[in-house]
């Protein structure tokens, strides 16, 4: 995290300062106030004041200790009203503070849950309650721990995982930073984690029982004084004694299950060129890892290489060979090879003598320069069988996937050749781009020993592909209601990003002790580095999180002074809503019930922090759409754009096309937890990953057949709500865009427009890639892909300034056919989805769209959720030439039964948007309405 | 690694004289019609070139009439760095050819690795050096009539630093009949369909980039490249008589010193230029 500090301060120094100040002022407030109103809330209040007096009245409410009552009240209201944005906000405030205030009121919450569920569907109370109360518990706990404040990030985390894959690193860090001080709050269950470090020593660390992997990882990195930490990770042994990587974004406890809290710190991504690492300490750790790999035989090498590498290790650890000091057995403590012979030791000593004068850092470099050439360097091997049942090994590495039979390489699939990676049960598949002479894509399947192994190799592939091949992690698609399989995506930085970040490391080479030599590490120029770094790096370590803590409100602060519109942005930002996925799944289960949810704040800034997987691909695409905009003026103009998407989902029947529903209903509580909290649950049987080219940040997640096991469950568990077989999903989307410019050609533009960003990172683009990728997303209508598989809005109609309809296209599409093919293999009642999308599109300023794309400066996603709506606001800031543009895209999903007056909701949403951003013009409104009908209804 | 250098740095060459039984098969019987005198002449030219033009130290193992195919010395050992793997040729009768070679290796202080007992872990493994293309960065082992997967595995176990990829040998009886190294990053390969297929597989399997020098005649696909300590690139290739269409291709290598060397007799017997010598680098660094 410390490396990020550098980046961030560079990018925006001012905001941070402002923020810090603000934070300080906020702090006392919070601590004194038991209910701990959120920082964001304060912003909200401030910014809202101008605009929404009623809200101000409401804002005190959150502090009142009668959450249950409030919630009930809201529920009552919102049940009958379309989701006003204001309403949402206030609700969210209430919710949030409620959860904060409620502290340990589990009972109350449960009661609440019951009340909610029982209103309409008493029969399902239990399941729903379980599911619902769980996320809330988490929230409460986190609240306690943090004594509140950056709020959204913490609150949404457990939930976000479900919808969005991986929360952003920064948020994590915030949480982590906050966790620390309040760790001791009562009711916190602490667990002692033992981490085996690369030098064999043990690091012990107390972590809160529900802490995420990242917390522990950062603690370890802090302990090690490591800044270039993206190459490393923590691993643990699962019950089958298989090494598993600890997902930083998920709770440790959920990952290790019943295993020990015992971890190993190790290299996950072996840098192909270690000389490009910035710090000696990073290289040292990599050396330690490689020495381990070599000694264990994981990295095979010849006698000569064993001897040479061993001699460099000796030089690094012991310094120059000393005839006095170094007797024959001075190397007895070192292991250079799996089977170390006297002969080898002699050779090592002989070579050691020849390294006289080499500093430890130089010796490490020499070690790495030789080790990196080994053919198995950085290759992660997995046992598998090919389609003929022959034992093979899958080797995942920086360049792609290698197939070995015994020690022989029998095939190799470089990342550019791979279109898609997926797994299903214990099978692992890759789809291969057709060669020059071939016409069709081919798929290669491998059989792994079990489902977990298949998933493990899939994950490792996804991670390696992202880390080494992409310049920035792709954004997982935000799945709406058709969700299958893991949405797992690599959430960390890519190699390109970490290299970028490393260039900003500005600290004296840190002092570190080599295990046996205790010699002071020297930087390459030989200048001894004394303890300066000790305190310094501590400072960095502590600073990092603190600074990032502010990132939540940072943007808000910056923008507030500049433009009025921005205040409303911040206001939205401040809105704190729970995640949509939870609501959705609940709705699925509950049929037509509408639930009041907590509001959470999520403000993210992918550009400044590391990868931002939680932005769904739509966000990515939207933001990139902005890039090509040109205002044609020489001055710097801020253009704000906003998009409102309203989606209404009405569900009468718990059977949804998404199999996860079935699991939610039918499986054991544990599984339920996984489903609701993490998209990456072990219960998933399959997942796909579309390998992206570096130039396309656009990804499609396909839905595959539902595993039969789950079908059975579904049938079995068909809930009693069959009485209402009609399933309706209606959604409307409003997009407002600045009339000044915006390209309308959706995805193709989007894909291309990411290019400059990446090109600026110096990443080489593979020109062969895009066609095939595009081929994956066939129908492009006004920037939206009409494809059920992609879980995008099937049809979109666009218009310009909302009330003024310039263009109108109404399409009613029946996506049933598509769905049918998707689900056909399961013997489950098929659900029809009727999709109606209306787009009102403003007259476009032609010529702007194909303008040169700019550089994406910032992008944030705010998700808020209330009663029956989910609002996702994406704020994208791009820099093009000298012009800075801000675009706001708002997506509102209304989920509910057919009682909702969609027109009114739409009108209101547009009105809200205009009110909030008077300076901006609404450029596009997309209404997407989806109705689902159970097949038996037809 | 200690022993990874660009391909082509050699200091020594081992050759074996053409026996009077040249043209006969190891297992008995006659091979293609042979002109012993011409074969010996051609061998003389080759050794002279290696010694005087290229400047290698030449070790010549005397011919043994009992071993009619022993002149194909490349088959009996695979040498990389200071490790020599004594192979197990497909023909049982050829296995005794290795004895003399083994002695020379030891004299040169190479680490000699055997393929192991017939009955042991490597039972059934066969490997011939002319199915092995070492590029300086990795090994390609042609799976052919003479070399099987087990043999390739032994090779992989011997040279652990390197990736060892197996490729099918199409359009020739041995991998080196259709391709050879023409420089540190250059592969010379025949234009035949089979060779192209093998090449595609090699390209699929490699992590590295190679320049491809495509030659019209099969015979031209086997050359001997040596980079002398003076950094001069030498390429021994068949003469214009043997491969008229490929000569212009070689001539495009303007930085090279081209050394046309006849090998028509060896070629008739299924051999090639590279079959006639084992190249060794005894000097660290290049």
GROMACS .gro file of C-alpha atoms in nm, chain A residues 2-3 74 94 115 169 210 258-259 303 319 324 415 459 522 579 583 637 659 706 889:
model
   21
    2UNK     CA    1   0.285   0.220   0.060
    3UNK     CA    2   0.373   0.231  -0.301
   74UNK     CA    3  -3.937   0.376   0.515
   94UNK     CA    4  -3.081   0.616   0.832
  115UNK     CA    5  -4.080  -0.875   0.980
  169UNK     CA    6  -0.761  -0.232  -0.280
  210UNK     CA    7  -1.339  -1.169   1.022
  258UNK     CA    8  -1.116  -2.558   0.901
  259UNK     CA    9  -0.751  -2.536   0.834
  303UNK     CA   10   2.439  -2.946  -1.133
  319UNK     CA   11   3.007  -1.204   0.186
  324UNK     CA   12   4.006  -1.811   0.803
  415UNK     CA   13  -0.188  -1.569  -2.357
  459UNK     CA   14  -0.794  -1.877  -1.084
  522UNK     CA   15   2.403  -0.203   0.054
  579UNK     CA   16  -2.523  -0.359  -0.243
  583UNK     CA   17  -3.131  -0.705  -0.249
  637UNK     CA   18  -1.381   2.285  -1.969
  659UNK     CA   19  -2.896  -2.093  -1.058
  706UNK     CA   20  -2.627  -2.499  -1.474
  889UNK     CA   21  -2.345   0.804  -1.534
   0.00000   0.00000   0.00000
